[in-house]
Every structure is written in structure tokens, then in C-alpha cells.
């Protein structure tokens, strides 16, 4: 989703959360464990981190295909005669302008302009939308939309338990999916979705993803998740498809320069601070939450450029991590937001917010303070990786 990187239980059962704070499980939990997945707590969900080698899973998505369980994402349905008007008021994007069958990347902000979450909104029909929030922010987004719905002829419904979400990503993914569906995948554009059946399972088929590769996200009922996963696994066998965990999803999105909430995006930043002011649509009709604060943020960014999100590539082997200081000439000029070894580049990489004066690619003398040692890094444009169309 621009979305959170880095949810699982008995097949056919809906996700649950206990009153004692135990982890939630997706419908694919038993299957992940049967595959030997290493599980991890992510945003209150027990999710597969990896099945084997993170590097092998990453490279499979770049060169062949990978299969992901993303059922931890938060689906919220908004319906009613004023559903579009509500979303235009609640979010910063022009949602009323999204045609049925299409999707839009957008954000929900506080009144002070701080980013509550980045979202994908799918228009399923004339008066029906599905908002997909990051797992860690799903309740926050649900609460904000419910509160902002006051006075609108629209219903906000928590549909997190109504869906399992399976993604197939990578250059071989169209061929794998075509073997299992009659849906017009060739006519399905990026950021579009259509209803269809995949391996006999009713699904919303969306051409979206968080890896930098072509791919699809399949929204299905939890009771169909296991049979769909197994059908995709069988169909992708000859193409080199492998199950993939959240660890490689994080390195894939990092290489693709995609922001992760809690790292590149926070409530302390406005979309303009994050270099994503383009998602704010001042020209849309009517007021929206944060409009005044965001106008001020846009003016500030124009007069006094905020820190810029840049790419950093290591000259050595030491890996930068979120929170590490970026330095130049003995001064702190920024901070790393995400860092990891890049399987595609073969070097450690990072995204960081740095002072505008040091943001140009090739700026000399830039380093990262790694435990007291200033390691040299090259400033590069984002993304680090762009797939060949």
C-alpha cells in the first residue's frame, strides 16, 4: 500500500482476536506452519516472516514470482449515496473522481496535516468503496472514518474479518494467474480491480502491489484462502513461484522506493514533508480534514524546502538501520528511515530524510553514523530499482 511492509490460523476460519491480547491469525496460519515458516508478531498478527532464505524469496519475486499472505491488511467498506462525498471530506485525495473498477493511492491526515496512514481506495461500484489501511493503523483509520461520517448519508463498515488477501507478485505472475481465471487480465490496468473467479474462487482481482514488480492482489473470503493458495502454488510450480514472507516484502518495497508507515510516513510529517504533496488535491470541491494546515505546509515547503527523502547506497558492507544519523562535514544532516542489504544491488541501501542542501545525487562527503563510525554512502535518486516494462 505504500503501504506497511513487514497476520495466520486454521484453514477456513475467520481471523479472530482474543480479549487477552493474543495474536490474531489469518485463515492460512496452519498452511504457513506446514511450510516451515518462521512466524513473527506484526501489528498484533502472527505472520510469516520467511519460509527459507529471505534473499532467495526476494530474488524469486524479481525474476519469477512470489506468493504472499497479506490478510493482516485492514479492509473498510464505505457505502451509501454520499460515500464519495464522505471520502472526499475524510481523505486528502479526490476519491469522487475515481471511476468504478479503479483504485487510488491516497492518505488520511489529522486536522494538523499529520499523516495518520497511507491507503489504497478501490471503487467497487457507484456507491461502494473499499478502503485498505495498513495493519498497524486499521483501527485508527476505522475510528477516524466513523467519526468523520457524521452528517453524511453513508455507512462505514469494518470488513477486516470478511477478507483474506493473497498477493502474487513478479514477472511470471500474469501467466500464472491467467491459467486460473477467465478474467481479462490484459485489460486490467495498474491500480484497477475487477470481480472474477480464480481457480473457481470468487475474488476481487486487483493489479496492485508493494514490490516494484507487476502483480496482483486477490481479495477473497477467508474460507476460500487455503484452496486459492494451493491452486496458485500448483499453477506457479513450473514458473518458479515460491511462498514469500514479510521480510522480503520489506526489502522489495525498499528497493522500489516505496514508503512504509512508521518509517517514511508518520503523524509528525505532512504529505508535503514526505515529498508526496501530489496526493493532496486542493482543487476538489468542498472542505476536507486538514485542508488549512496542508495549505500552510505546502507554502512552507515552497519557501523553505523540508528535508528530502533520498536513497543511500553503501560503499562498504555495514547496514544502516532506521534512526541512524546521516552526517556530512561532522554535522548531522538527516536520519535513516529504512535500511537493509539489497539482494538486487548486492550492497546495503537506505532511505533517509536529509537537508535539501545535501539531497542532490552524488553529493560528496555523505555518510551514516553506524555505532560511532561514519561509513561512506552515495546519495542516489529513488527508486533504487525500477522494473523493465
mmCIF file of C-alpha atoms in Angstrom:
data_model
loop_
_atom_site.group_PDB
_atom_site.id
_atom_site.type_symbol
_atom_site.label_atom_id
_atom_site.label_comp_id
_atom_site.label_asym_id
_atom_site.label_seq_id
_atom_site.Cartn_x
_atom_site.Cartn_y
_atom_site.Cartn_z
ATOM 1 C CA UNK A 1 0.000 0.000 0.000
ATOM 2 C CA UNK A 2 2.627 2.427 0.089
ATOM 3 C CA UNK A 3 1.772 0.616 2.351
ATOM 4 C CA UNK A 4 3.055 -1.245 5.572
ATOM 5 C CA UNK A 5 5.633 -3.863 4.946
ATOM 6 C CA UNK A 6 6.721 -6.245 7.301
ATOM 7 C CA UNK A 7 -1.407 -11.987 10.158
ATOM 8 C CA UNK A 8 -2.383 -16.695 10.490
ATOM 9 C CA UNK A 9 -4.919 -19.986 11.998
ATOM 10 C CA UNK A 10 -6.959 -22.989 10.998
ATOM 11 C CA UNK A 11 -7.994 -23.160 7.364
ATOM 12 C CA UNK A 12 -11.458 -21.828 6.664
ATOM 13 C CA UNK A 13 -11.858 -19.934 9.933
ATOM 14 C CA UNK A 14 -12.186 -16.183 10.080
ATOM 15 C CA UNK A 15 -9.457 -14.107 11.748
ATOM 16 C CA UNK A 16 -10.000 -13.580 15.429
ATOM 17 C CA UNK A 17 -8.506 -11.510 18.207
ATOM 18 C CA UNK A 18 -8.825 -12.504 21.825
ATOM 19 C CA UNK A 19 -9.753 -10.219 24.678
ATOM 20 C CA UNK A 20 -6.480 -11.212 26.366
ATOM 21 C CA UNK A 21 -4.445 -9.582 23.625
ATOM 22 C CA UNK A 22 -3.343 -12.797 21.926
ATOM 23 C CA UNK A 23 -2.136 -12.550 18.348
ATOM 24 C CA UNK A 24 -4.630 -12.669 15.502
ATOM 25 C CA UNK A 25 -4.277 -15.422 12.922
ATOM 26 C CA UNK A 26 -5.127 -15.474 9.241
ATOM 27 C CA UNK A 27 -7.008 -18.282 7.516
ATOM 28 C CA UNK A 28 -3.641 -19.524 6.170
ATOM 29 C CA UNK A 29 -1.935 -19.977 9.541
ATOM 30 C CA UNK A 30 -1.837 -23.782 9.585
ATOM 31 C CA UNK A 31 -0.623 -23.808 5.979
ATOM 32 C CA UNK A 32 2.268 -21.404 6.775
ATOM 33 C CA UNK A 33 3.341 -23.608 9.659
ATOM 34 C CA UNK A 34 3.168 -26.737 7.498
ATOM 35 C CA UNK A 35 5.580 -24.976 5.104
ATOM 36 C CA UNK A 36 8.035 -24.343 7.953
ATOM 37 C CA UNK A 37 7.534 -20.584 8.066
ATOM 38 C CA UNK A 38 9.275 -18.521 10.710
ATOM 39 C CA UNK A 39 6.430 -16.542 12.268
ATOM 40 C CA UNK A 40 6.550 -13.069 13.787
ATOM 41 C CA UNK A 41 4.265 -10.651 15.604
ATOM 42 C CA UNK A 42 3.361 -7.818 13.265
ATOM 43 C CA UNK A 43 0.763 -5.257 14.334
ATOM 44 C CA UNK A 44 -0.940 -7.851 16.535
ATOM 45 C CA UNK A 45 -0.987 -10.545 13.829
ATOM 46 C CA UNK A 46 1.082 -13.740 13.730
ATOM 47 C CA UNK A 47 2.623 -13.510 10.259
ATOM 48 C CA UNK A 48 5.167 -15.463 8.180
ATOM 49 C CA UNK A 49 8.481 -13.613 8.237
ATOM 50 C CA UNK A 50 10.227 -16.062 5.903
ATOM 51 C CA UNK A 51 9.942 -19.678 4.751
ATOM 52 C CA UNK A 52 13.614 -20.227 3.999
ATOM 53 C CA UNK A 53 16.129 -17.764 2.595
ATOM 54 C CA UNK A 54 14.960 -14.127 2.544
ATOM 55 C CA UNK A 55 17.369 -13.466 -0.312
ATOM 56 C CA UNK A 56 16.011 -16.356 -2.393
ATOM 57 C CA UNK A 57 12.425 -15.215 -1.809
ATOM 58 C CA UNK A 58 13.331 -11.649 -2.788
ATOM 59 C CA UNK A 59 15.095 -12.703 -5.988
ATOM 60 C CA UNK A 60 12.218 -15.041 -6.909
ATOM 61 C CA UNK A 61 9.858 -12.041 -6.939
ATOM 62 C CA UNK A 62 12.324 -10.009 -9.023
ATOM 63 C CA UNK A 63 12.901 -12.761 -11.598
ATOM 64 C CA UNK A 64 9.946 -15.197 -11.356
ATOM 65 C CA UNK A 65 7.086 -14.927 -8.848
ATOM 66 C CA UNK A 66 6.293 -14.892 -5.150
ATOM 67 C CA UNK A 67 3.146 -15.683 -3.158
ATOM 68 C CA UNK A 68 2.259 -13.563 -0.099
ATOM 69 C CA UNK A 69 -0.374 -13.738 2.636
ATOM 70 C CA UNK A 70 -1.395 -10.121 3.295
ATOM 71 C CA UNK A 71 -4.552 -10.869 5.257
ATOM 72 C CA UNK A 72 -3.381 -8.566 8.045
ATOM 73 C CA UNK A 73 -4.259 -5.501 5.954
ATOM 74 C CA UNK A 74 -7.351 -3.598 7.082
ATOM 75 C CA UNK A 75 -10.375 -3.550 4.750
ATOM 76 C CA UNK A 76 -13.031 -0.937 5.493
ATOM 77 C CA UNK A 77 -16.148 -0.689 3.278
ATOM 78 C CA UNK A 78 -17.857 2.661 2.740
ATOM 79 C CA UNK A 79 -21.297 2.567 1.109
ATOM 80 C CA UNK A 80 -24.265 4.819 0.542
ATOM 81 C CA UNK A 81 -25.452 7.755 -1.561
ATOM 82 C CA UNK A 82 -22.836 10.063 -0.008
ATOM 83 C CA UNK A 83 -19.966 7.572 0.208
ATOM 84 C CA UNK A 84 -17.868 9.575 -2.275
ATOM 85 C CA UNK A 85 -18.610 12.856 -0.509
ATOM 86 C CA UNK A 86 -17.603 11.332 2.833
ATOM 87 C CA UNK A 87 -14.308 10.022 1.464
ATOM 88 C CA UNK A 88 -13.555 13.341 -0.237
ATOM 89 C CA UNK A 89 -14.048 15.032 3.147
ATOM 90 C CA UNK A 90 -12.182 12.402 5.193
ATOM 91 C CA UNK A 91 -9.190 11.853 2.884
ATOM 92 C CA UNK A 92 -6.835 14.230 1.059
ATOM 93 C CA UNK A 93 -7.415 12.751 -2.421
ATOM 94 C CA UNK A 94 -10.148 13.258 -4.999
ATOM 95 C CA UNK A 95 -11.982 9.995 -4.404
ATOM 96 C CA UNK A 96 -15.207 11.074 -6.120
ATOM 97 C CA UNK A 97 -13.202 11.258 -9.336
ATOM 98 C CA UNK A 98 -12.200 7.580 -9.191
ATOM 99 C CA UNK A 99 -14.129 5.560 -11.765
ATOM 100 C CA UNK A 100 -15.776 2.248 -10.813
ATOM 101 C CA UNK A 101 -13.223 -0.536 -11.162
ATOM 102 C CA UNK A 102 -10.262 1.741 -10.459
ATOM 103 C CA UNK A 103 -8.178 2.391 -7.341
ATOM 104 C CA UNK A 104 -6.275 5.342 -5.956
ATOM 105 C CA UNK A 105 -3.332 5.774 -3.590
ATOM 106 C CA UNK A 106 -4.143 8.450 -1.013
ATOM 107 C CA UNK A 107 -3.718 9.453 2.631
ATOM 108 C CA UNK A 108 -5.799 10.228 5.674
ATOM 109 C CA UNK A 109 -4.470 13.127 7.734
ATOM 110 C CA UNK A 110 -5.179 14.741 11.072
ATOM 111 C CA UNK A 111 -6.574 18.272 11.276
ATOM 112 C CA UNK A 112 -2.972 19.498 11.744
ATOM 113 C CA UNK A 113 -1.904 17.794 8.494
ATOM 114 C CA UNK A 114 -0.010 14.921 10.122
ATOM 115 C CA UNK A 115 -0.298 11.622 8.229
ATOM 116 C CA UNK A 116 -2.483 9.053 10.007
ATOM 117 C CA UNK A 117 -1.981 6.448 7.275
ATOM 118 C CA UNK A 118 -1.471 5.943 3.575
ATOM 119 C CA UNK A 119 -4.242 3.989 1.882
ATOM 120 C CA UNK A 120 -5.495 2.419 -1.306
ATOM 121 C CA UNK A 121 -9.159 3.118 -2.065
ATOM 122 C CA UNK A 122 -10.965 0.853 -4.552
ATOM 123 C CA UNK A 123 -14.236 1.995 -6.110
ATOM 124 C CA UNK A 124 -16.256 -1.200 -6.313
ATOM 125 C CA UNK A 125 -19.463 0.386 -7.624
ATOM 126 C CA UNK A 126 -21.333 3.665 -7.949
ATOM 127 C CA UNK A 127 -21.865 3.976 -4.207
ATOM 128 C CA UNK A 128 -19.428 1.378 -2.776
ATOM 129 C CA UNK A 129 -15.766 1.790 -1.920
ATOM 130 C CA UNK A 130 -13.189 -0.354 -0.149
ATOM 131 C CA UNK A 131 -10.509 1.434 1.841
ATOM 132 C CA UNK A 132 -7.417 -0.684 2.544
ATOM 133 C CA UNK A 133 -5.377 0.517 5.515
ATOM 134 C CA UNK A 134 -2.092 -0.688 6.907
ATOM 135 C CA UNK A 135 -2.432 -3.369 9.585
ATOM 136 C CA UNK A 136 -0.912 -1.210 12.321
ATOM 137 C CA UNK A 137 -3.285 1.679 11.592
ATOM 138 C CA UNK A 138 -6.505 -0.143 10.631
ATOM 139 C CA UNK A 139 -8.330 0.667 13.884
ATOM 140 C CA UNK A 140 -7.158 4.291 13.788
ATOM 141 C CA UNK A 141 -8.409 4.664 10.211
ATOM 142 C CA UNK A 142 -11.714 2.930 11.018
ATOM 143 C CA UNK A 143 -12.272 5.212 14.015
ATOM 144 C CA UNK A 144 -11.407 8.348 12.025
ATOM 145 C CA UNK A 145 -13.697 7.426 9.116
ATOM 146 C CA UNK A 146 -16.550 6.565 11.502
ATOM 147 C CA UNK A 147 -16.162 9.885 13.303
ATOM 148 C CA UNK A 148 -15.914 11.850 10.053
ATOM 149 C CA UNK A 149 -19.027 10.127 8.656
ATOM 150 C CA UNK A 150 -21.286 12.144 10.958
ATOM 151 C CA UNK A 151 -23.778 14.074 8.831
ATOM 152 C CA UNK A 152 -23.164 12.024 5.675
ATOM 153 C CA UNK A 153 -25.654 9.539 4.211
ATOM 154 C CA UNK A 154 -23.036 6.797 4.204
ATOM 155 C CA UNK A 155 -22.103 3.717 6.227
ATOM 156 C CA UNK A 156 -18.597 2.817 7.367
ATOM 157 C CA UNK A 157 -18.210 -0.934 7.926
ATOM 158 C CA UNK A 158 -15.302 -2.844 9.459
ATOM 159 C CA UNK A 159 -14.689 -5.670 6.964
ATOM 160 C CA UNK A 160 -11.321 -6.852 8.280
ATOM 161 C CA UNK A 161 -12.798 -10.275 9.106
ATOM 162 C CA UNK A 162 -14.593 -10.553 5.759
ATOM 163 C CA UNK A 163 -11.475 -10.883 3.609
ATOM 164 C CA UNK A 164 -8.308 -12.870 3.196
ATOM 165 C CA UNK A 165 -5.756 -11.173 0.929
ATOM 166 C CA UNK A 166 -3.304 -13.159 -1.186
ATOM 167 C CA UNK A 167 -0.802 -11.485 -3.493
ATOM 168 C CA UNK A 168 1.098 -12.991 -6.410
ATOM 169 C CA UNK A 169 3.942 -10.701 -7.482
ATOM 170 C CA UNK A 170 6.690 -10.863 -10.079
ATOM 171 C CA UNK A 171 7.202 -11.032 -13.852
ATOM 172 C CA UNK A 172 5.640 -14.510 -14.110
ATOM 173 C CA UNK A 173 2.523 -13.562 -12.122
ATOM 174 C CA UNK A 174 0.291 -12.643 -15.120
ATOM 175 C CA UNK A 175 0.907 -16.008 -16.752
ATOM 176 C CA UNK A 176 0.296 -17.904 -13.520
ATOM 177 C CA UNK A 177 -2.961 -16.079 -12.846
ATOM 178 C CA UNK A 178 -4.166 -16.381 -16.463
ATOM 179 C CA UNK A 179 -4.041 -20.158 -16.147
ATOM 180 C CA UNK A 180 -6.586 -19.969 -13.306
ATOM 181 C CA UNK A 181 -9.053 -17.292 -14.438
ATOM 182 C CA UNK A 182 -11.116 -16.136 -17.399
ATOM 183 C CA UNK A 183 -10.900 -12.525 -16.204
ATOM 184 C CA UNK A 184 -9.461 -10.033 -18.697
ATOM 185 C CA UNK A 185 -6.051 -9.582 -17.095
ATOM 186 C CA UNK A 186 -4.582 -7.998 -20.235
ATOM 187 C CA UNK A 187 -7.185 -5.249 -19.975
ATOM 188 C CA UNK A 188 -6.660 -4.797 -16.229
ATOM 189 C CA UNK A 189 -4.581 -1.666 -15.741
ATOM 190 C CA UNK A 190 -2.272 -0.843 -12.837
ATOM 191 C CA UNK A 191 -4.384 0.395 -9.902
ATOM 192 C CA UNK A 192 -7.549 -1.218 -11.200
ATOM 193 C CA UNK A 193 -9.664 -4.091 -9.883
ATOM 194 C CA UNK A 194 -12.368 -6.358 -11.234
ATOM 195 C CA UNK A 195 -14.538 -9.118 -9.823
ATOM 196 C CA UNK A 196 -13.871 -12.590 -11.162
ATOM 197 C CA UNK A 197 -13.115 -16.138 -10.179
ATOM 198 C CA UNK A 198 -9.639 -17.562 -9.658
ATOM 199 C CA UNK A 199 -9.439 -21.354 -9.517
ATOM 200 C CA UNK A 200 -13.218 -21.324 -9.032
ATOM 201 C CA UNK A 201 -12.962 -18.945 -6.065
ATOM 202 C CA UNK A 202 -14.866 -15.608 -6.230
ATOM 203 C CA UNK A 203 -12.332 -12.788 -5.883
ATOM 204 C CA UNK A 204 -11.701 -9.110 -6.340
ATOM 205 C CA UNK A 205 -8.665 -9.164 -8.640
ATOM 206 C CA UNK A 206 -6.578 -6.003 -8.242
ATOM 207 C CA UNK A 207 -3.464 -5.076 -10.210
ATOM 208 C CA UNK A 208 -1.691 -3.572 -7.227
ATOM 209 C CA UNK A 209 1.297 -4.487 -5.106
ATOM 210 C CA UNK A 210 4.152 -3.322 -2.905
ATOM 211 C CA UNK A 211 7.176 -4.915 -4.542
ATOM 212 C CA UNK A 212 8.033 -2.803 -7.586
ATOM 213 C CA UNK A 213 7.024 -5.689 -9.858
ATOM 214 C CA UNK A 214 3.907 -6.446 -11.875
ATOM 215 C CA UNK A 215 1.463 -8.443 -9.832
ATOM 216 C CA UNK A 216 -1.978 -8.928 -8.376
ATOM 217 C CA UNK A 217 -3.716 -8.795 -5.021
ATOM 218 C CA UNK A 218 -6.672 -11.163 -4.592
ATOM 219 C CA UNK A 219 -9.363 -10.338 -2.013
ATOM 220 C CA UNK A 220 -11.361 -13.480 -1.149
ATOM 221 C CA UNK A 221 -13.483 -14.865 1.666
ATOM 222 C CA UNK A 222 -11.295 -16.386 4.439
ATOM 223 C CA UNK A 223 -12.872 -19.814 3.890
ATOM 224 C CA UNK A 224 -11.515 -19.844 0.330
ATOM 225 C CA UNK A 225 -7.971 -18.776 1.195
ATOM 226 C CA UNK A 226 -6.370 -22.208 1.535
ATOM 227 C CA UNK A 227 -7.741 -23.633 -1.728
ATOM 228 C CA UNK A 228 -6.718 -20.469 -3.589
ATOM 229 C CA UNK A 229 -3.194 -20.526 -2.138
ATOM 230 C CA UNK A 230 -2.820 -24.205 -3.058
ATOM 231 C CA UNK A 231 -4.138 -23.620 -6.597
ATOM 232 C CA UNK A 232 -1.723 -20.719 -7.141
ATOM 233 C CA UNK A 233 1.154 -22.779 -5.752
ATOM 234 C CA UNK A 234 0.412 -25.621 -8.175
ATOM 235 C CA UNK A 235 -0.109 -23.281 -11.148
ATOM 236 C CA UNK A 236 3.153 -21.477 -10.416
ATOM 237 C CA UNK A 237 5.318 -24.563 -9.862
ATOM 238 C CA UNK A 238 6.801 -24.611 -13.358
ATOM 239 C CA UNK A 239 7.350 -20.838 -13.297
ATOM 240 C CA UNK A 240 9.439 -20.842 -10.110
ATOM 241 C CA UNK A 241 6.811 -19.318 -7.800
ATOM 242 C CA UNK A 242 7.723 -19.570 -4.114
ATOM 243 C CA UNK A 243 5.945 -18.603 -0.867
ATOM 244 C CA UNK A 244 7.313 -15.323 0.476
ATOM 245 C CA UNK A 245 7.305 -13.743 3.910
ATOM 246 C CA UNK A 246 7.130 -10.172 5.136
ATOM 247 C CA UNK A 247 10.900 -9.840 5.396
ATOM 248 C CA UNK A 248 11.465 -9.942 1.635
ATOM 249 C CA UNK A 249 8.365 -7.789 1.129
ATOM 250 C CA UNK A 250 10.198 -5.111 3.094
ATOM 251 C CA UNK A 251 13.420 -5.314 1.038
ATOM 252 C CA UNK A 252 11.405 -5.371 -2.190
ATOM 253 C CA UNK A 253 9.468 -2.200 -1.289
ATOM 254 C CA UNK A 254 12.690 -0.533 -0.087
ATOM 255 C CA UNK A 255 14.424 -1.168 -3.420
ATOM 256 C CA UNK A 256 11.315 0.207 -5.160
ATOM 257 C CA UNK A 257 11.480 3.379 -3.036
ATOM 258 C CA UNK A 258 8.016 2.805 -1.553
ATOM 259 C CA UNK A 259 7.285 4.425 1.823
ATOM 260 C CA UNK A 260 6.462 2.403 4.930
ATOM 261 C CA UNK A 261 4.202 3.870 7.581
ATOM 262 C CA UNK A 262 6.089 4.394 10.835
ATOM 263 C CA UNK A 263 9.312 4.911 8.899
ATOM 264 C CA UNK A 264 8.975 7.289 5.923
ATOM 265 C CA UNK A 265 5.457 8.369 6.974
ATOM 266 C CA UNK A 266 4.354 9.440 10.484
ATOM 267 C CA UNK A 267 1.942 11.810 12.218
ATOM 268 C CA UNK A 268 4.896 14.199 12.650
ATOM 269 C CA UNK A 269 5.062 14.619 8.853
ATOM 270 C CA UNK A 270 2.607 16.102 6.375
ATOM 271 C CA UNK A 271 2.442 14.711 2.827
ATOM 272 C CA UNK A 272 4.495 17.755 1.751
ATOM 273 C CA UNK A 273 7.221 16.948 4.289
ATOM 274 C CA UNK A 274 7.307 13.422 2.870
ATOM 275 C CA UNK A 275 7.645 14.647 -0.724
ATOM 276 C CA UNK A 276 4.174 13.291 -1.518
ATOM 277 C CA UNK A 277 2.260 16.544 -1.746
ATOM 278 C CA UNK A 278 0.902 15.390 -5.094
ATOM 279 C CA UNK A 279 -1.654 13.196 -3.296
ATOM 280 C CA UNK A 280 -3.284 16.284 -1.743
ATOM 281 C CA UNK A 281 -6.000 17.591 -4.080
ATOM 282 C CA UNK A 282 -6.838 21.172 -3.087
ATOM 283 C CA UNK A 283 -8.842 21.589 -6.282
ATOM 284 C CA UNK A 284 -11.569 19.149 -5.245
ATOM 285 C CA UNK A 285 -14.920 20.579 -4.192
ATOM 286 C CA UNK A 286 -15.746 21.163 -0.556
ATOM 287 C CA UNK A 287 -13.709 21.107 2.624
ATOM 288 C CA UNK A 288 -11.613 18.205 3.810
ATOM 289 C CA UNK A 289 -9.927 17.371 7.091
ATOM 290 C CA UNK A 290 -6.535 19.090 7.265
ATOM 291 C CA UNK A 291 -7.088 21.409 4.274
ATOM 292 C CA UNK A 292 -5.982 24.618 6.040
ATOM 293 C CA UNK A 293 -2.951 23.044 7.734
ATOM 294 C CA UNK A 294 -1.915 21.370 4.484
ATOM 295 C CA UNK A 295 -2.139 24.659 2.562
ATOM 296 C CA UNK A 296 0.245 26.147 5.111
ATOM 297 C CA UNK A 297 2.515 23.093 4.834
ATOM 298 C CA UNK A 298 2.566 23.442 1.036
ATOM 299 C CA UNK A 299 3.533 27.121 1.306
ATOM 300 C CA UNK A 300 6.276 26.326 3.860
ATOM 301 C CA UNK A 301 7.687 23.590 1.648
ATOM 302 C CA UNK A 302 7.861 26.008 -1.274
ATOM 303 C CA UNK A 303 9.609 28.787 0.659
ATOM 304 C CA UNK A 304 11.808 26.646 2.888
ATOM 305 C CA UNK A 305 12.244 23.137 1.435
ATOM 306 C CA UNK A 306 11.933 20.462 4.113
ATOM 307 C CA UNK A 307 14.320 17.564 4.370
ATOM 308 C CA UNK A 308 14.230 15.446 1.223
ATOM 309 C CA UNK A 309 13.783 11.687 1.062
ATOM 310 C CA UNK A 310 16.801 10.275 -0.774
ATOM 311 C CA UNK A 311 18.411 6.940 -1.477
ATOM 312 C CA UNK A 312 21.750 5.980 0.051
ATOM 313 C CA UNK A 313 23.992 3.190 -1.251
ATOM 314 C CA UNK A 314 26.828 1.908 0.915
ATOM 315 C CA UNK A 315 30.407 1.902 -0.251
ATOM 316 C CA UNK A 316 31.186 -0.726 2.388
ATOM 317 C CA UNK A 317 29.267 -3.668 3.874
ATOM 318 C CA UNK A 318 27.797 -2.192 7.066
ATOM 319 C CA UNK A 319 23.995 -1.985 7.074
ATOM 320 C CA UNK A 320 22.254 1.233 8.174
ATOM 321 C CA UNK A 321 19.100 0.985 10.276
ATOM 322 C CA UNK A 322 16.161 3.286 10.954
ATOM 323 C CA UNK A 323 17.110 6.108 13.300
ATOM 324 C CA UNK A 324 20.812 6.222 12.396
ATOM 325 C CA UNK A 325 22.154 9.728 11.792
ATOM 326 C CA UNK A 326 23.197 10.839 8.308
ATOM 327 C CA UNK A 327 26.296 13.048 8.526
ATOM 328 C CA UNK A 328 28.432 15.355 6.373
ATOM 329 C CA UNK A 329 31.368 17.523 7.424
ATOM 330 C CA UNK A 330 30.981 16.456 11.031
ATOM 331 C CA UNK A 331 27.372 17.666 11.158
ATOM 332 C CA UNK A 332 24.137 15.681 11.348
ATOM 333 C CA UNK A 333 22.226 16.416 8.140
ATOM 334 C CA UNK A 334 19.466 13.827 8.342
ATOM 335 C CA UNK A 335 18.213 10.473 9.553
ATOM 336 C CA UNK A 336 17.825 6.995 8.072
ATOM 337 C CA UNK A 337 14.192 5.877 7.891
ATOM 338 C CA UNK A 338 14.704 2.365 6.423
ATOM 339 C CA UNK A 339 17.810 0.332 5.689
ATOM 340 C CA UNK A 340 18.688 -3.232 4.644
ATOM 341 C CA UNK A 341 21.023 -5.267 2.453
ATOM 342 C CA UNK A 342 19.753 -5.092 -1.150
ATOM 343 C CA UNK A 343 19.713 -8.542 -2.791
ATOM 344 C CA UNK A 344 19.309 -6.915 -6.231
ATOM 345 C CA UNK A 345 22.159 -4.395 -5.872
ATOM 346 C CA UNK A 346 24.349 -6.600 -3.701
ATOM 347 C CA UNK A 347 25.009 -3.692 -1.316
ATOM 348 C CA UNK A 348 23.413 -2.173 1.785
ATOM 349 C CA UNK A 349 20.894 0.562 0.936
ATOM 350 C CA UNK A 350 18.787 3.031 2.876
ATOM 351 C CA UNK A 351 16.159 5.698 2.534
ATOM 352 C CA UNK A 352 16.767 8.825 4.584
ATOM 353 C CA UNK A 353 15.448 12.319 5.061
ATOM 354 C CA UNK A 354 18.354 14.748 4.572
ATOM 355 C CA UNK A 355 18.737 18.529 4.422
ATOM 356 C CA UNK A 356 17.921 19.886 0.951
ATOM 357 C CA UNK A 357 21.497 21.150 0.576
ATOM 358 C CA UNK A 358 22.786 17.550 0.652
ATOM 359 C CA UNK A 359 19.987 15.877 -1.302
ATOM 360 C CA UNK A 360 21.406 16.044 -4.833
ATOM 361 C CA UNK A 361 22.592 12.699 -6.241
ATOM 362 C CA UNK A 362 26.349 12.402 -5.951
ATOM 363 C CA UNK A 363 26.658 14.940 -3.111
ATOM 364 C CA UNK A 364 30.181 14.323 -1.757
ATOM 365 C CA UNK A 365 31.125 13.569 1.839
ATOM 366 C CA UNK A 366 27.859 11.987 2.979
ATOM 367 C CA UNK A 367 27.964 9.151 5.467
ATOM 368 C CA UNK A 368 25.909 7.264 8.043
ATOM 369 C CA UNK A 369 26.894 7.103 11.706
ATOM 370 C CA UNK A 370 26.885 3.375 12.431
ATOM 371 C CA UNK A 371 27.737 2.863 16.101
ATOM 372 C CA UNK A 372 30.173 5.796 16.146
ATOM 373 C CA UNK A 373 31.812 5.065 12.796
ATOM 374 C CA UNK A 374 30.980 7.357 9.870
ATOM 375 C CA UNK A 375 30.512 4.949 6.980
ATOM 376 C CA UNK A 376 30.608 6.479 3.460
ATOM 377 C CA UNK A 377 27.385 6.395 1.424
ATOM 378 C CA UNK A 378 26.481 7.640 -2.031
ATOM 379 C CA UNK A 379 23.362 9.786 -2.403
ATOM 380 C CA UNK A 380 21.258 8.378 -5.265
ATOM 381 C CA UNK A 381 17.791 9.119 -6.693
ATOM 382 C CA UNK A 382 14.868 6.930 -5.719
ATOM 383 C CA UNK A 383 13.864 4.268 -6.515
ATOM 384 C CA UNK A 384 16.932 2.061 -6.335
ATOM 385 C CA UNK A 385 15.234 -0.419 -8.658
ATOM 386 C CA UNK A 386 12.741 0.048 -11.485
ATOM 387 C CA UNK A 387 11.424 -2.925 -13.428
ATOM 388 C CA UNK A 388 11.712 -3.115 -17.163
ATOM 389 C CA UNK A 389 8.246 -2.547 -18.655
#
